[in-house]
mmCIF file of C-alpha atoms and ligand atoms in Angstrom:
data_model
loop_
_atom_site.group_PDB
_atom_site.id
_atom_site.type_symbol
_atom_site.label_atom_id
_atom_site.label_comp_id
_atom_site.label_asym_id
_atom_site.label_seq_id
_atom_site.Cartn_x
_atom_site.Cartn_y
_atom_site.Cartn_z
ATOM 1 C CA MET C 1270 -13.187 -44.829 -7.728
ATOM 2 C CA MET C 1271 -12.901 -41.381 -9.299
ATOM 3 C CA ASN C 1272 -9.218 -40.600 -9.254
ATOM 4 C CA ILE C 1273 -8.183 -37.549 -10.957
ATOM 5 C CA ILE C 1274 -4.929 -35.498 -11.237
ATOM 6 C CA LEU C 1275 -5.373 -31.772 -11.691
ATOM 7 C CA PHE C 1276 -2.305 -30.744 -13.680
ATOM 8 C CA GLY C 1277 -0.806 -27.183 -14.566
ATOM 9 C CA PRO C 1278 2.139 -24.849 -13.670
ATOM 10 C CA PRO C 1279 2.078 -22.911 -10.427
ATOM 11 C CA GLY C 1280 -0.720 -20.492 -10.264
ATOM 12 C CA SER C 1281 -2.956 -22.182 -12.786
ATOM 13 C CA GLY C 1282 -5.619 -22.626 -10.192
ATOM 14 C CA LYS C 1283 -5.384 -26.041 -9.120
ATOM 15 C CA GLY C 1284 -5.695 -25.381 -5.473
ATOM 16 C CA THR C 1285 -9.069 -23.695 -5.896
ATOM 17 C CA GLN C 1286 -10.439 -25.900 -8.240
ATOM 18 C CA ALA C 1287 -9.461 -29.087 -6.404
ATOM 19 C CA GLN C 1288 -11.269 -27.599 -3.337
ATOM 20 C CA MET C 1289 -14.292 -27.022 -5.242
ATOM 21 C CA LEU C 1290 -14.086 -30.448 -7.082
ATOM 22 C CA LYS C 1291 -13.437 -32.279 -3.968
ATOM 23 C CA ASP C 1292 -16.999 -30.882 -2.618
ATOM 24 C CA ARG C 1293 -18.928 -31.713 -5.610
ATOM 25 C CA PHE C 1294 -17.711 -35.116 -6.247
ATOM 26 C CA ASN C 1295 -16.728 -36.342 -2.629
ATOM 27 C CA LEU C 1296 -13.111 -36.709 -3.062
ATOM 28 C CA LEU C 1297 -10.240 -36.876 -0.944
ATOM 29 C CA HIS C 1298 -8.051 -33.891 -1.947
ATOM 30 C CA VAL C 1299 -4.507 -34.566 -1.907
ATOM 31 C CA SER C 1300 -2.141 -31.371 -2.291
ATOM 32 C CA THR C 1301 1.731 -32.307 -1.780
ATOM 33 C CA GLY C 1302 2.137 -28.525 -1.059
ATOM 34 C CA ASP C 1303 -0.791 -28.170 1.502
ATOM 35 C CA ILE C 1304 0.698 -31.442 3.381
ATOM 36 C CA PHE C 1305 4.267 -29.932 3.497
ATOM 37 C CA ARG C 1306 3.005 -26.432 4.932
ATOM 38 C CA ASN C 1307 1.117 -28.388 7.420
ATOM 39 C CA GLU C 1308 4.252 -30.432 8.577
ATOM 40 C CA ILE C 1309 6.050 -27.313 8.507
ATOM 41 C CA ALA C 1310 3.380 -25.660 10.629
ATOM 42 C CA ASN C 1311 3.701 -28.345 12.934
ATOM 43 C CA GLY C 1312 7.329 -28.226 12.895
ATOM 44 C CA THR C 1313 7.836 -31.983 12.301
ATOM 45 C CA PRO C 1314 11.357 -33.112 10.977
ATOM 46 C CA LEU C 1315 9.925 -34.018 7.407
ATOM 47 C CA GLY C 1316 8.363 -30.428 7.348
ATOM 48 C CA MET C 1317 11.716 -28.963 8.282
ATOM 49 C CA GLU C 1318 13.722 -30.908 5.592
ATOM 50 C CA ALA C 1319 10.954 -30.015 2.977
ATOM 51 C CA LYS C 1320 11.084 -26.274 3.962
ATOM 52 C CA THR C 1321 14.804 -25.964 2.732
ATOM 53 C CA PHE C 1322 13.690 -26.677 -0.760
ATOM 54 C CA MET C 1323 10.364 -25.046 -0.884
ATOM 55 C CA ASP C 1324 11.423 -21.656 0.299
ATOM 56 C CA ARG C 1325 14.020 -21.377 -2.615
ATOM 57 C CA GLY C 1326 11.423 -22.583 -5.079
ATOM 58 C CA HIS C 1327 12.980 -26.080 -5.711
ATOM 59 C CA LEU C 1328 11.087 -29.291 -5.710
ATOM 60 C CA VAL C 1329 11.548 -31.368 -2.411
ATOM 61 C CA PRO C 1330 13.152 -34.708 -3.270
ATOM 62 C CA ASP C 1331 11.020 -37.602 -4.758
ATOM 63 C CA GLU C 1332 11.621 -40.226 -1.876
ATOM 64 C CA LEU C 1333 10.250 -37.659 0.684
ATOM 65 C CA THR C 1334 7.239 -36.723 -1.359
ATOM 66 C CA ILE C 1335 6.570 -40.249 -2.170
ATOM 67 C CA ARG C 1336 6.617 -41.356 1.398
ATOM 68 C CA LEU C 1337 4.461 -38.534 2.554
ATOM 69 C CA LEU C 1338 1.776 -39.249 -0.054
ATOM 70 C CA ASP C 1339 1.663 -42.931 1.091
ATOM 71 C CA GLY C 1340 1.108 -41.902 4.743
ATOM 72 C CA PHE C 1341 -1.317 -39.217 3.832
ATOM 73 C CA VAL C 1342 -3.541 -41.318 1.610
ATOM 74 C CA GLU C 1343 -3.427 -44.501 4.072
ATOM 75 C CA ALA C 1344 -4.276 -42.211 7.050
ATOM 76 C CA ASN C 1345 -7.187 -40.022 5.277
ATOM 77 C CA SER C 1346 -9.015 -42.536 3.005
ATOM 78 C CA THR C 1347 -12.530 -43.249 4.183
ATOM 79 C CA PRO C 1348 -14.958 -45.683 3.130
ATOM 80 C CA ALA C 1349 -17.238 -42.995 2.076
ATOM 81 C CA THR C 1350 -14.615 -41.375 -0.141
ATOM 82 C CA GLU C 1351 -15.398 -41.784 -4.213
ATOM 83 C CA GLY C 1352 -11.945 -40.981 -5.272
ATOM 84 C CA ILE C 1353 -8.725 -38.994 -4.974
ATOM 85 C CA ILE C 1354 -8.085 -35.553 -6.736
ATOM 86 C CA PHE C 1355 -4.325 -35.020 -6.640
ATOM 87 C CA ASP C 1356 -3.347 -31.331 -6.974
ATOM 88 C CA GLY C 1357 0.751 -30.708 -7.213
ATOM 89 C CA PHE C 1358 1.498 -34.304 -7.324
ATOM 90 C CA PRO C 1359 2.748 -35.942 -9.310
ATOM 91 C CA ARG C 1360 5.385 -33.413 -10.361
ATOM 92 C CA THR C 1361 8.132 -35.660 -11.741
ATOM 93 C CA VAL C 1362 8.121 -38.696 -13.804
ATOM 94 C CA PRO C 1363 9.596 -40.714 -11.002
ATOM 95 C CA GLN C 1364 6.728 -39.485 -8.936
ATOM 96 C CA ALA C 1365 4.206 -40.478 -11.541
ATOM 97 C CA ILE C 1366 5.626 -44.248 -11.784
ATOM 98 C CA ALA C 1367 5.606 -44.351 -8.043
ATOM 99 C CA LEU C 1368 1.754 -43.076 -8.155
ATOM 100 C CA ASP C 1369 0.760 -45.451 -10.732
ATOM 101 C CA GLU C 1370 2.423 -48.597 -8.594
ATOM 102 C CA PHE C 1371 0.655 -47.139 -5.378
ATOM 103 C CA MET C 1372 -2.753 -46.944 -7.141
ATOM 104 C CA GLU C 1373 -2.301 -50.342 -8.957
ATOM 105 C CA LYS C 1374 -1.754 -51.773 -5.172
ATOM 106 C CA ARG C 1375 -4.962 -50.419 -4.100
ATOM 107 C CA ASN C 1376 -6.674 -51.690 -7.306
ATOM 108 C CA SER C 1377 -7.732 -48.149 -8.298
ATOM 109 C CA PRO C 1378 -5.959 -46.576 -10.818
ATOM 110 C CA VAL C 1379 -5.932 -42.775 -12.086
ATOM 111 C CA MET C 1380 -8.832 -42.252 -14.311
ATOM 112 C CA VAL C 1381 -7.993 -39.025 -15.954
ATOM 113 C CA VAL C 1382 -5.426 -36.108 -15.960
ATOM 114 C CA LEU C 1383 -7.067 -32.557 -16.480
ATOM 115 C CA SER C 1384 -4.507 -29.978 -17.474
ATOM 116 C CA LEU C 1385 -4.945 -26.414 -16.933
ATOM 117 C CA MET C 1386 -3.513 -24.259 -19.704
ATOM 118 C CA VAL C 1387 -2.547 -20.773 -18.247
ATOM 119 C CA ASP C 1388 0.375 -18.685 -20.125
ATOM 120 C CA GLU C 1389 3.388 -17.771 -18.232
ATOM 121 C CA GLU C 1390 2.833 -14.124 -17.952
ATOM 122 C CA GLU C 1391 -0.588 -14.591 -16.322
ATOM 123 C CA VAL C 1392 0.769 -17.233 -13.952
ATOM 124 C CA VAL C 1393 3.625 -14.798 -12.741
ATOM 125 C CA LYS C 1394 0.915 -12.197 -12.338
ATOM 126 C CA ARG C 1395 -1.252 -14.308 -10.133
ATOM 127 C CA LEU C 1396 1.526 -15.722 -7.869
ATOM 128 C CA ILE C 1397 2.953 -12.280 -7.178
ATOM 129 C CA SER C 1398 -0.298 -10.941 -6.173
ATOM 130 C CA ARG C 1399 -1.181 -14.034 -4.134
ATOM 131 C CA GLY C 1400 2.197 -13.217 -2.250
ATOM 132 C CA LEU C 1401 0.949 -10.007 -1.311
ATOM 133 C CA THR C 1402 -1.604 -11.424 1.013
ATOM 134 C CA SER C 1403 -0.528 -14.884 1.843
ATOM 135 C CA ASN C 1404 2.545 -15.257 3.734
ATOM 136 C CA ARG C 1405 4.078 -17.906 1.335
ATOM 137 C CA ILE C 1406 7.935 -16.974 1.022
ATOM 138 C CA ASP C 1407 7.822 -18.666 -2.471
ATOM 139 C CA ASP C 1408 5.370 -16.410 -3.754
ATOM 140 C CA ALA C 1409 6.783 -13.243 -2.379
ATOM 141 C CA ASN C 1410 9.549 -12.514 -4.794
ATOM 142 C CA GLU C 1411 9.590 -12.375 -8.438
ATOM 143 C CA GLU C 1412 12.854 -14.505 -8.803
ATOM 144 C CA ILE C 1413 11.700 -17.138 -6.869
ATOM 145 C CA VAL C 1414 8.365 -17.606 -8.631
ATOM 146 C CA ARG C 1415 10.213 -17.386 -12.039
ATOM 147 C CA ASN C 1416 12.493 -20.413 -10.747
ATOM 148 C CA ARG C 1417 9.285 -22.441 -9.774
ATOM 149 C CA LEU C 1418 8.108 -21.664 -13.170
ATOM 150 C CA LYS C 1419 11.490 -22.959 -14.597
ATOM 151 C CA VAL C 1420 11.295 -26.023 -12.546
ATOM 152 C CA TYR C 1421 7.702 -26.779 -13.834
ATOM 153 C CA TYR C 1422 8.554 -26.324 -17.410
ATOM 154 C CA THR C 1423 11.710 -28.537 -17.166
ATOM 155 C CA GLN C 1424 10.701 -31.249 -14.758
ATOM 156 C CA THR C 1425 6.765 -31.367 -14.459
ATOM 157 C CA ALA C 1426 5.527 -30.168 -17.826
ATOM 158 C CA PRO C 1427 7.110 -33.632 -19.421
ATOM 159 C CA LEU C 1428 4.446 -35.527 -17.526
ATOM 160 C CA ALA C 1429 1.686 -34.361 -20.021
ATOM 161 C CA GLU C 1430 3.544 -36.499 -22.638
ATOM 162 C CA PHE C 1431 3.655 -39.621 -19.915
ATOM 163 C CA TYR C 1432 -0.097 -39.371 -19.498
ATOM 164 C CA ARG C 1433 -0.845 -38.329 -23.077
ATOM 165 C CA ASN C 1434 0.738 -42.012 -24.021
ATOM 166 C CA GLN C 1435 -1.542 -43.392 -21.476
ATOM 167 C CA LYS C 1436 -4.425 -41.748 -23.355
ATOM 168 C CA LYS C 1437 -5.507 -39.911 -19.918
ATOM 169 C CA LEU C 1438 -4.740 -36.325 -20.757
ATOM 170 C CA ILE C 1439 -7.173 -33.880 -21.241
ATOM 171 C CA SER C 1440 -6.361 -29.952 -21.738
ATOM 172 C CA LEU C 1441 -8.579 -27.240 -20.692
ATOM 173 C CA ASN C 1442 -8.465 -23.479 -20.889
ATOM 174 C CA GLY C 1443 -7.458 -22.254 -17.295
ATOM 175 C CA LYS C 1444 -8.034 -18.514 -18.145
ATOM 176 C CA GLY C 1445 -11.565 -18.004 -17.523
ATOM 177 C CA THR C 1446 -13.353 -16.921 -14.237
ATOM 178 C CA ILE C 1447 -13.059 -19.636 -11.471
ATOM 179 C CA GLU C 1448 -16.798 -20.641 -12.158
ATOM 180 C CA GLU C 1449 -16.145 -20.972 -15.842
ATOM 181 C CA VAL C 1450 -12.963 -23.325 -15.363
ATOM 182 C CA PHE C 1451 -14.913 -25.096 -12.739
ATOM 183 C CA GLU C 1452 -17.912 -25.653 -15.023
ATOM 184 C CA HIS C 1453 -15.520 -27.051 -17.780
ATOM 185 C CA LEU C 1454 -13.608 -29.458 -15.360
ATOM 186 C CA CYS C 1455 -17.029 -30.753 -14.161
ATOM 187 C CA VAL C 1456 -18.271 -31.275 -17.869
ATOM 188 C CA GLU C 1457 -15.040 -33.562 -18.382
ATOM 189 C CA ILE C 1458 -15.622 -35.552 -15.107
ATOM 190 C CA PHE C 1459 -19.211 -36.017 -15.922
ATOM 191 C CA LYS C 1460 -18.152 -37.725 -19.287
ATOM 192 C CA LEU C 1461 -16.280 -40.093 -17.293
ATOM 193 C CA SER C 1462 -19.247 -41.579 -15.281
ATOM 194 C CA GLU C 1463 -21.174 -41.821 -18.460
HETATM 195 P P1 ADP V 730 2.076 -24.094 -6.273
HETATM 196 O O1 ADP V 730 1.083 -25.070 -7.283
HETATM 197 O O2 ADP V 730 1.509 -22.728 -6.138
HETATM 198 O O3 ADP V 730 3.553 -24.121 -6.992
HETATM 199 P P2 ADP V 730 2.114 -26.064 -4.189
HETATM 200 O O4 ADP V 730 1.529 -25.672 -2.926
HETATM 201 O O5 ADP V 730 1.609 -27.290 -5.072
HETATM 202 O O6 ADP V 730 2.357 -24.516 -4.903
HETATM 203 O O7 ADP V 730 3.692 -26.369 -3.870
HETATM 204 C C1 ADP V 730 4.636 -25.386 -3.130
HETATM 205 C C2 ADP V 730 5.973 -26.165 -3.105
HETATM 206 O O8 ADP V 730 5.954 -27.314 -2.443
HETATM 207 C C3 ADP V 730 6.809 -26.398 -4.396
HETATM 208 O O9 ADP V 730 7.331 -25.472 -4.964
HETATM 209 C C4 ADP V 730 7.774 -27.494 -3.825
HETATM 210 O O10 ADP V 730 8.585 -26.997 -3.315
HETATM 211 C C5 ADP V 730 6.836 -28.268 -2.814
HETATM 212 N N1 ADP V 730 5.936 -29.239 -3.447
HETATM 213 C C6 ADP V 730 4.756 -29.393 -3.569
HETATM 214 N N2 ADP V 730 4.384 -30.692 -3.983
HETATM 215 C C7 ADP V 730 5.555 -31.448 -4.412
HETATM 216 C C8 ADP V 730 5.951 -32.414 -5.134
HETATM 217 N N3 ADP V 730 4.837 -33.281 -5.466
HETATM 218 N N4 ADP V 730 7.070 -32.907 -5.517
HETATM 219 C C9 ADP V 730 8.049 -31.975 -5.148
HETATM 220 N N5 ADP V 730 7.964 -30.914 -4.312
HETATM 221 C C10 ADP V 730 6.694 -30.405 -4.189
#
């Protein structure tokens, strides 16, 4: 199974690339952000709870996030799926540990963590400009965007070390065009199946 984590700050292009990779490699796309937004749109209790954290640019608590992941993967995996692409998950060390346990139970470990490197000023620019057209509250205001980046650098960036120790981390330049970044990601994924 081709299980891949896309890693990088908010605005690094994970969502866009995950969508394209999912189609190219026949993967199940797991975006915890999208799943939360979907729960919010459906007005579920889980969504309502998540919203209070998301709108402020904070992380949703690990326990809630892990529960959501389990349910989503169980409900959406099909025999035809050739792997999972994780986008925006894990975001904390406890989530990464929970993911390892979850994948071990499924006998299908994470193969690689592809990290998109984009500098802070560039991601702020991208998120603010996305905020002009999307109706995401967390993109609308520079202070919330900066807060999400602070959360990223303090809570999520340390995961790079976690996966480097597992010898799974590959860093890529995330600053080219969408197609250029996609080609670089594909090259790394093709290497896995050699
Ligand atoms: P982006 O990558 O642009 O920040 P996402 O759609 O991945 O956007 O996430 C939006 C928000 O959803 C995050 O700021 C956070 O509040 C919440 N969220 C998404 N994934 C997680 C996660 N794995 N753990 C905790 N909170 C999460």
